[in-house]
Coordinates of N, CA, C and O in Angstrom, one line a residue:
X1 N 4.5 3.0 -22.9 CA 5.1 3.2 -21.6 C 5.1 1.9 -20.8 O 4.1 1.2 -20.7
X2 N 6.3 1.6 -20.4 CA 6.5 0.4 -19.5 C 6.7 0.8 -18.1 O 7.5 1.7 -17.9
X3 N 6.0 0.2 -17.2 CA 6.2 0.5 -15.8 C 6.8 -0.8 -15.2 O 6.0 -1.8 -15.0
X4 N 8.1 -0.8 -14.9 CA 8.7 -2.0 -14.3 C 10.0 -1.6 -13.6 O 10.9 -1.1 -14.2
X5 N 10.1 -1.8 -12.3 CA 9.1 -2.2 -11.4 C 8.3 -1.0 -10.8 O 8.8 0.1 -10.9
X6 N 7.2 -1.3 -10.2 CA 6.4 -0.3 -9.4 C 6.4 -0.8 -8.0 O 6.4 -2.0 -7.7
X7 N 6.4 0.1 -7.1 CA 6.5 -0.2 -5.6 C 5.5 0.6 -4.9 O 5.3 1.8 -5.1
X8 N 4.8 -0.1 -4.0 CA 3.9 0.6 -3.0 C 4.6 0.7 -1.7 O 5.3 -0.3 -1.3
X9 N 4.6 1.9 -1.0 CA 5.3 2.0 0.2 C 4.5 3.0 1.1 O 3.7 3.8 0.6
X10 N 4.7 2.9 2.4 CA 4.0 3.8 3.3 C 4.4 5.3 3.0 O 5.4 5.6 2.4
X11 N 3.6 6.2 3.5 CA 3.8 7.6 3.2 C 4.9 8.2 4.1 O 5.7 8.9 3.6
X12 N 4.9 7.8 5.4 CA 5.8 8.5 6.3 C 7.3 8.0 6.2 O 8.2 8.8 6.3
X13 N 7.6 6.7 6.1 CA 8.9 6.3 6.2 C 9.8 6.7 4.9 O 9.3 7.5 4.1
X14 N 11.0 6.2 4.9 CA 12.0 6.8 4.0 C 12.0 6.5 2.5 O 12.4 7.3 1.7
X15 N 11.4 5.4 2.1 CA 11.6 4.9 0.7 C 10.9 5.8 -0.3 O 11.5 6.1 -1.3
X16 N 9.7 6.2 -0.1 CA 9.1 7.1 -1.1 C 9.8 8.4 -1.3 O 10.2 8.8 -2.4
X17 N 10.1 9.2 -0.2 CA 10.9 10.4 -0.4 C 12.3 10.2 -1.0 O 12.8 11.0 -1.8
X18 N 12.9 9.0 -0.7 CA 14.2 8.7 -1.3 C 14.0 8.5 -2.8 O 14.9 9.0 -3.5
X19 N 13.0 7.8 -3.2 CA 12.8 7.6 -4.6 C 12.5 8.9 -5.3 O 13.0 9.2 -6.3
X20 N 11.6 9.7 -4.7 CA 11.2 11.0 -5.3 C 12.3 11.9 -5.5 O 12.4 12.7 -6.4
X21 N 13.2 11.9 -4.5 CA 14.4 12.8 -4.6 C 15.6 12.2 -5.3 O 16.6 12.9 -5.6
X22 N 15.6 10.9 -5.5 CA 16.7 10.2 -6.1 C 17.9 10.0 -5.1 O 19.0 9.6 -5.5
X23 N 17.6 10.2 -3.8 CA 18.6 10.1 -2.8 C 18.6 8.7 -2.2 O 17.6 8.3 -1.5
X24 N 19.6 7.9 -2.4 CA 19.6 6.5 -2.0 C 19.8 6.3 -0.5 O 19.6 5.2 0.0
X25 N 20.3 7.3 0.2 CA 20.5 7.2 1.7 C 19.6 8.1 2.5 O 20.1 8.7 3.5
X26 N 18.4 8.2 2.1 CA 17.4 9.1 2.8 C 17.0 8.5 4.2 O 16.9 7.3 4.3
X27 N 16.8 9.4 5.1 CA 16.3 9.0 6.4 C 15.3 10.0 6.9 O 15.4 11.2 6.7
X28 N 14.2 9.4 7.6 CA 13.2 10.3 8.1 C 13.1 10.1 9.6 O 12.6 11.0 10.3
X29 N 13.5 9.0 10.1 CA 13.4 8.7 11.6 C 12.0 8.3 11.9 O 11.7 7.9 13.1
X30 N 11.0 8.2 11.0 CA 9.6 7.8 11.3 C 9.5 6.3 11.2 O 9.9 5.7 10.2
X31 N 9.0 5.7 12.3 CA 8.9 4.2 12.3 C 7.7 3.8 11.4 O 6.8 4.6 11.1
X32 N 7.7 2.6 11.1 CA 6.6 2.0 10.2 C 5.5 1.4 11.1 O 5.8 0.8 12.2
X33 N 4.2 1.6 10.7 CA 3.1 0.9 11.4 C 2.7 -0.3 10.6 O 1.8 -1.0 11.1
X34 N 3.3 -0.5 9.5 CA 3.0 -1.7 8.7 C 4.2 -2.6 8.7 O 5.2 -2.3 8.1
X35 N 4.1 -3.7 9.4 CA 5.3 -4.6 9.6 C 5.7 -5.1 8.2 O 4.9 -5.5 7.3
X36 N 7.0 -5.2 8.0 CA 7.6 -5.7 6.9 C 7.9 -4.7 5.8 O 8.7 -5.0 4.8
X37 N 7.4 -3.5 5.9 CA 7.7 -2.5 4.8 C 7.9 -1.2 5.5 O 7.6 -1.0 6.7
X38 N 8.5 -0.3 4.8 CA 8.7 1.1 5.4 C 9.8 1.0 6.4 O 9.9 0.1 7.2
X39 N 10.7 1.9 6.4 CA 11.8 2.0 7.3 C 12.1 3.5 7.6 O 11.8 4.3 6.8
X40 N 12.7 3.8 8.8 CA 13.0 5.2 9.1 C 14.2 5.7 8.2 O 14.4 6.8 8.1
X41 N 14.9 4.7 7.6 CA 16.0 5.1 6.7 C 16.0 4.0 5.6 O 15.6 2.9 5.8
X42 N 16.6 4.4 4.4 CA 16.7 3.4 3.4 C 17.9 2.4 3.7 O 18.8 2.8 4.3
X43 N 17.8 1.3 3.1 CA 18.8 0.3 3.3 C 19.9 0.6 2.2 O 19.6 1.2 1.2
X44 N 21.2 0.2 2.4 CA 22.2 0.5 1.5 C 22.0 0.0 0.1 O 22.5 0.6 -0.9
X45 N 21.2 -1.1 -0.1 CA 21.0 -1.6 -1.5 C 19.9 -0.9 -2.2 O 19.6 -1.3 -3.4
X46 N 19.2 0.1 -1.6 CA 18.1 0.8 -2.3 C 18.7 1.6 -3.5 O 19.5 2.5 -3.3
X47 N 18.2 1.4 -4.7 CA 18.6 2.1 -5.9 C 17.4 2.8 -6.5 O 16.7 2.2 -7.3
X48 N 17.1 4.1 -6.2 CA 15.9 4.7 -6.7 C 15.8 4.7 -8.2 O 14.7 4.7 -8.7
X49 N 16.9 4.8 -8.9 CA 16.9 4.9 -10.3 C 16.3 3.6 -11.0 O 15.9 3.7 -12.2
X50 N 16.3 2.5 -10.4 CA 15.8 1.3 -11.0 C 14.3 1.1 -10.9 O 13.7 0.2 -11.4
X51 N 13.6 2.0 -10.1 CA 12.2 2.0 -9.9 C 11.5 3.0 -10.8 O 11.8 4.2 -10.7
X52 N 10.6 2.5 -11.6 CA 9.9 3.4 -12.5 C 8.7 4.2 -11.8 O 8.5 5.3 -12.2
X53 N 8.1 3.6 -10.9 CA 7.0 4.2 -10.2 C 6.9 3.8 -8.7 O 7.0 2.6 -8.5
X54 N 6.7 4.7 -7.8 CA 6.6 4.4 -6.4 C 5.3 5.0 -6.0 O 5.0 6.2 -6.2
X55 N 4.4 4.3 -5.3 CA 3.1 4.7 -4.9 C 3.0 4.8 -3.4 O 3.1 3.8 -2.7
X56 N 2.9 6.1 -2.9 CA 2.8 6.2 -1.5 C 1.4 5.8 -1.0 O 0.4 6.1 -1.6
X57 N 1.4 5.0 0.1 CA 0.1 4.4 0.6 C 0.0 4.8 2.0 O 0.8 4.4 2.9
X58 N -1.1 5.5 2.4 CA -1.3 5.8 3.8 C -1.6 4.6 4.6 O -2.2 3.6 4.0
X59 N -1.2 4.5 5.8 CA -1.5 3.3 6.7 C -2.9 2.9 6.7 O -3.2 1.7 6.6
X60 N -3.8 3.9 6.8 CA -5.3 3.5 6.8 C -5.7 2.9 5.5 O -6.6 2.1 5.5
X61 N -5.1 3.3 4.4 CA -5.4 2.7 3.1 C -4.9 1.3 3.0 O -5.6 0.4 2.5
X62 N -3.8 1.0 3.6 CA -3.3 -0.4 3.7 C -4.3 -1.3 4.5 O -4.6 -2.4 4.1
X63 N -4.9 -0.7 5.6 CA -5.8 -1.5 6.3 C -7.1 -1.7 5.6 O -7.8 -2.7 5.6
X64 N -7.6 -0.6 4.9 CA -8.8 -0.7 4.1 C -8.6 -1.8 3.0 O -9.5 -2.6 2.8
X65 N -7.5 -1.9 2.4 CA -7.2 -2.8 1.3 C -7.2 -4.3 1.9 O -7.7 -5.2 1.3
X66 N -6.5 -4.5 3.0 CA -6.5 -5.8 3.6 C -7.9 -6.2 4.0 O -8.3 -7.4 3.9
X67 N -8.7 -5.3 4.5 CA -10.1 -5.6 4.9 C -10.9 -6.0 3.6 O -11.7 -6.9 3.7
X68 N -10.7 -5.3 2.5 CA -11.4 -5.6 1.3 C -11.0 -7.0 0.8 O -11.9 -7.8 0.4
X69 N -9.7 -7.3 0.8 CA -9.3 -8.6 0.4 C -10.0 -9.7 1.2 O -10.4 -10.7 0.7
X70 N -10.1 -9.4 2.5 CA -10.8 -10.5 3.4 C -12.3 -10.6 3.1 O -12.8 -11.7 2.9
X71 N -13.0 -9.5 3.1 CA -14.4 -9.6 3.0 C -14.9 -9.8 1.5 O -15.8 -10.6 1.3
X72 N -14.3 -9.2 0.6 CA -14.8 -9.3 -0.8 C -14.1 -10.4 -1.6 O -14.8 -11.0 -2.4
X73 N -12.9 -10.7 -1.3 CA -12.2 -11.7 -2.1 C -11.9 -13.0 -1.3 O -11.4 -14.0 -1.8
X74 N -12.1 -13.0 0.0 CA -11.9 -14.2 0.9 C -10.4 -14.5 1.1 O -10.1 -15.6 1.4
X75 N -9.6 -13.5 0.9 CA -8.1 -13.7 1.1 C -7.7 -13.2 2.4 O -7.9 -12.0 2.8
X76 N -7.2 -14.0 3.2 CA -6.7 -13.7 4.6 C -5.3 -13.2 4.5 O -4.3 -14.0 4.5
X77 N -5.1 -11.9 4.4 CA -3.8 -11.3 4.3 C -3.5 -10.4 5.4 O -4.3 -9.9 6.1
X78 N -2.2 -10.0 5.5 CA -1.7 -9.0 6.5 C -1.6 -7.6 5.9 O -1.9 -7.4 4.7
X79 N -1.1 -6.7 6.7 CA -1.1 -5.3 6.3 C -0.1 -5.0 5.2 O -0.4 -4.1 4.4
X80 N 1.0 -5.7 5.1 CA 1.9 -5.4 4.0 C 1.3 -5.8 2.7 O 1.5 -5.1 1.7
X81 N 0.5 -6.8 2.7 CA -0.2 -7.2 1.5 C -1.3 -6.2 1.2 O -1.6 -5.9 0.0
X82 N -1.9 -5.6 2.2 CA -2.8 -4.5 2.0 C -2.2 -3.3 1.3 O -2.8 -2.8 0.3
X83 N -1.0 -3.0 1.7 CA -0.2 -1.9 1.0 C 0.0 -2.3 -0.4 O -0.2 -1.5 -1.3
X84 N 0.4 -3.5 -0.6 CA 0.7 -4.0 -2.0 C -0.5 -4.0 -2.8 O -0.5 -3.5 -4.0
X85 N -1.7 -4.4 -2.3 CA -2.9 -4.4 -3.1 C -3.4 -3.0 -3.4 O -3.8 -2.8 -4.5
X86 N -3.3 -2.1 -2.5 CA -3.6 -0.7 -2.7 C -2.8 -0.2 -3.9 O -3.3 0.4 -4.8
X87 N -1.5 -0.4 -3.9 CA -0.6 0.0 -4.9 C -1.0 -0.6 -6.3 O -0.9 0.0 -7.3
X88 N -1.3 -1.9 -6.2 CA -1.7 -2.7 -7.4 C -3.0 -2.1 -8.0 O -3.0 -1.9 -9.2
X89 N -4.0 -1.8 -7.2 CA -5.2 -1.1 -7.7 C -4.9 0.2 -8.4 O -5.4 0.5 -9.5
X90 N -4.0 1.0 -7.7 CA -3.6 2.3 -8.3 C -2.9 2.1 -9.6 O -3.2 2.8 -10.6
X91 N -2.0 1.1 -9.7 CA -1.3 0.9 -10.9 C -2.2 0.4 -12.1 O -2.1 0.9 -13.2
X92 N -3.1 -0.5 -11.8 CA -4.0 -1.0 -12.8 C -4.9 0.1 -13.3 O -5.1 0.2 -14.5
X93 N -5.4 0.9 -12.4 CA -6.3 2.0 -12.8 C -5.5 3.0 -13.7 O -6.0 3.5 -14.7
X94 N -4.3 3.3 -13.3 CA -3.4 4.2 -14.1 C -3.1 3.6 -15.5 O -3.1 4.3 -16.5
X95 N -2.9 2.3 -15.6 CA -2.6 1.7 -16.9 C -3.9 1.8 -17.7 O -3.8 2.1 -18.9
X96 N -5.1 1.5 -17.1 CA -6.3 1.6 -17.9 C -6.6 3.0 -18.4 O -6.9 3.2 -19.6
X97 N -6.4 4.0 -17.5 CA -6.6 5.4 -17.9 C -5.6 5.8 -19.1 O -6.0 6.5 -20.0
X98 N -4.4 5.2 -19.1 CA -3.5 5.5 -20.2 C -3.7 4.7 -21.4 O -2.9 4.8 -22.4
X99 N -4.6 3.8 -21.4 CA -4.9 2.9 -22.5 C -3.8 1.8 -22.7 O -3.7 1.2 -23.7
X100 N -3.1 1.5 -21.6 CA -2.1 0.4 -21.6 C -2.7 -0.9 -21.4 O -3.7 -1.1 -20.6
X101 N -2.2 -1.9 -22.0 CA -2.5 -3.3 -21.8 C -1.3 -4.0 -21.2 O -0.2 -3.6 -21.6
X102 N -1.5 -5.0 -20.5 CA -0.3 -5.8 -20.0 C -0.7 -6.6 -18.7 O -1.9 -6.6 -18.3
X103 N 0.3 -7.2 -18.2 CA 0.1 -8.1 -17.0 C 0.6 -7.3 -15.8 O 1.6 -6.7 -15.9
X104 N 0.0 -7.5 -14.7 CA 0.4 -7.0 -13.4 C 0.6 -8.3 -12.5 O -0.4 -9.0 -12.3
X105 N 1.7 -8.5 -12.0 CA 2.0 -9.6 -11.1 C 2.2 -9.0 -9.7 O 3.0 -8.1 -9.5
X106 N 1.6 -9.6 -8.7 CA 1.7 -9.2 -7.3 C 1.8 -10.4 -6.4 O 1.4 -11.5 -6.9
X107 N 2.2 -10.3 -5.2 CA 2.4 -11.4 -4.3 C 1.7 -11.1 -3.0 O 1.8 -9.9 -2.5
X108 N 1.1 -12.1 -2.4 CA 0.6 -12.0 -1.1 C 1.7 -12.3 -0.2 O 2.2 -13.4 -0.1
X109 N 2.2 -11.2 0.5 CA 3.5 -11.3 1.3 C 3.3 -11.7 2.7 O 4.3 -12.1 3.4
X110 N 2.1 -11.6 3.3 CA 1.9 -11.9 4.7 C 0.5 -12.4 4.9 O -0.4 -12.0 4.2
X111 N 0.4 -13.3 5.9 CA -0.9 -13.9 6.3 C -1.6 -13.0 7.4 O -0.9 -12.3 8.1
X112 N -2.9 -13.2 7.6 CA -3.6 -12.5 8.5 C -3.4 -12.9 10.0 O -3.5 -12.1 10.9
X113 N -3.1 -14.1 10.2 CA -3.1 -14.7 11.6 C -2.3 -13.8 12.6 O -2.7 -13.6 13.7
X114 N -1.0 -13.4 12.3 CA -0.3 -12.6 13.3 C -0.9 -11.2 13.6 O -0.5 -10.6 14.6
X115 N -1.9 -10.8 12.8 CA -2.4 -9.4 13.0 C -3.9 -9.4 13.5 O -4.5 -8.4 13.4
X116 N -4.4 -10.5 13.9 CA -5.8 -10.6 14.4 C -6.0 -9.6 15.6 O -7.1 -9.1 15.8
X117 N -5.0 -9.5 16.5 CA -5.2 -8.6 17.6 C -4.6 -7.2 17.4 O -4.6 -6.4 18.3
X118 N -4.1 -6.9 16.2 CA -3.6 -5.6 15.9 C -4.3 -5.0 14.7 O -5.4 -4.5 14.8
X119 N -3.7 -5.1 13.5 CA -4.2 -4.5 12.3 C -5.6 -4.9 11.9 O -6.3 -4.1 11.2
X120 N -6.0 -6.1 12.3 CA -7.3 -6.6 11.9 C -8.3 -6.3 13.1 O -9.5 -6.7 13.0
X121 N -7.9 -5.7 14.1 CA -8.7 -5.5 15.3 C -9.2 -4.0 15.3 O -8.4 -3.1 15.4
X122 N -10.5 -3.8 15.3 CA -11.1 -2.5 15.1 C -10.6 -1.6 16.3 O -10.3 -0.4 16.1
X123 N -10.6 -2.1 17.5 CA -10.2 -1.2 18.6 C -8.7 -0.8 18.5 O -8.3 0.3 18.8
X124 N -7.9 -1.7 18.1 CA -6.4 -1.4 18.0 C -6.2 -0.3 16.9 O -5.5 0.6 17.1
X125 N -6.9 -0.5 15.8 CA -6.9 0.5 14.7 C -7.3 1.9 15.2 O -6.7 2.9 15.0
X126 N -8.5 1.9 15.9 CA -9.0 3.2 16.4 C -8.1 3.8 17.4 O -7.9 5.0 17.3
X127 N -7.5 3.0 18.3 CA -6.5 3.6 19.3 C -5.3 4.2 18.6 O -4.7 5.1 19.3
X128 N -5.0 3.9 17.4 CA -3.9 4.5 16.7 C -4.3 5.6 15.8 O -3.5 6.1 15.0
X129 N -5.5 6.0 15.9 CA -6.0 7.2 15.1 C -6.2 6.9 13.6 O -6.2 7.8 12.8
X130 N -6.3 5.6 13.3 CA -6.4 5.3 11.9 C -7.9 5.1 11.5 O -8.7 4.5 12.2
X131 N -8.3 5.6 10.3 CA -9.7 5.5 9.9 C -9.7 5.0 8.4 O -9.5 5.7 7.5
X132 N -9.9 3.7 8.3 CA -9.8 3.1 6.9 C -11.1 3.4 6.1 O -11.1 3.2 4.9
X133 N -12.2 3.9 6.7 CA -13.4 4.1 6.0 C -13.3 4.9 4.7 O -13.9 4.4 3.7
X134 N -12.7 6.0 4.6 CA -12.6 6.7 3.4 C -11.9 5.9 2.3 O -12.3 6.0 1.1
X135 N -10.9 5.2 2.7 CA -10.1 4.4 1.7 C -10.9 3.1 1.3 O -10.8 2.7 0.2
X136 N -11.8 2.6 2.2 CA -12.6 1.5 1.8 C -13.6 1.9 0.6 O -13.8 1.2 -0.3
X137 N -14.0 3.2 0.7 CA -14.9 3.7 -0.4 C -14.1 3.8 -1.7 O -14.6 3.5 -2.8
X138 N -12.8 4.1 -1.6 CA -12.0 4.2 -2.8 C -11.8 2.8 -3.4 O -11.9 2.6 -4.7
X139 N -11.6 1.8 -2.6 CA -11.4 0.4 -3.1 C -12.7 -0.1 -3.7 O -12.7 -0.7 -4.8
X140 N -13.8 0.2 -3.1 CA -15.1 -0.2 -3.6 C -15.4 0.5 -5.0 O -15.8 -0.2 -5.9
X141 N -15.0 1.8 -5.1 CA -15.1 2.5 -6.4 C -14.3 1.8 -7.5 O -14.8 1.5 -8.6
X142 N -13.1 1.4 -7.1 CA -12.2 0.7 -8.1 C -12.8 -0.6 -8.5 O -12.8 -1.0 -9.6
X143 N -13.3 -1.4 -7.5 CA -13.8 -2.7 -7.7 C -15.0 -2.7 -8.6 O -15.2 -3.5 -9.5
X144 N -15.8 -1.6 -8.5 CA -17.1 -1.5 -9.3 C -16.8 -0.9 -10.7 O -17.4 -1.4 -11.6
X145 N -15.9 0.0 -10.8 CA -15.8 0.8 -12.0 C -14.4 0.7 -12.7 O -14.3 1.1 -13.9
X146 N -13.4 0.3 -12.0 CA -12.0 0.4 -12.5 C -11.4 1.7 -12.4 O -10.3 1.9 -12.8
X147 N -12.2 2.7 -11.9 CA -11.7 4.1 -11.7 C -11.0 4.2 -10.4 O -11.4 3.6 -9.4
X148 N -9.9 5.0 -10.4 CA -9.2 5.3 -9.2 C -9.5 6.8 -8.8 O -9.4 7.7 -9.6
X149 N -9.8 7.0 -7.5 CA -10.0 8.4 -7.1 C -8.8 9.3 -7.3 O -7.7 8.9 -7.1
X150 N -9.0 10.5 -7.7 CA -7.9 11.5 -7.9 C -7.6 12.0 -6.5 O -8.4 12.3 -5.7
X151 N -6.3 12.2 -6.3 CA -5.9 12.8 -5.1 C -5.0 12.1 -4.3 O -4.3 11.3 -4.0

């Protein structure tokens, strides 16, 4: 089984449901809380058929992943990279479970500096009703065991 390309995207905006339904012009009207990714509607160039796997990522999971990158790996990244890293962990665990070998290439797409008063600020996160704690446990489980939580 080859997975190429795989995409991580927010749960609420349009891209994941567009991919799941095969509808290239899907719209939800839901704004993104993760800058740089997710849209209330898909862009005209979005082609669901060329994507093998799309991984929906809750906003709080994106924040947990960017925090893990900072504290455990020393990588100062932003929330879109958190989404990307969450999806990468999911993909690697899925490959491992299926007995697949191969390379996974990912990119750090945003730096932490613009988000120090927002996505990296505990009060800002709390004010938006986001709780990264349960997702932080998922990342820690993956880092320790290579296993990804079901669900």
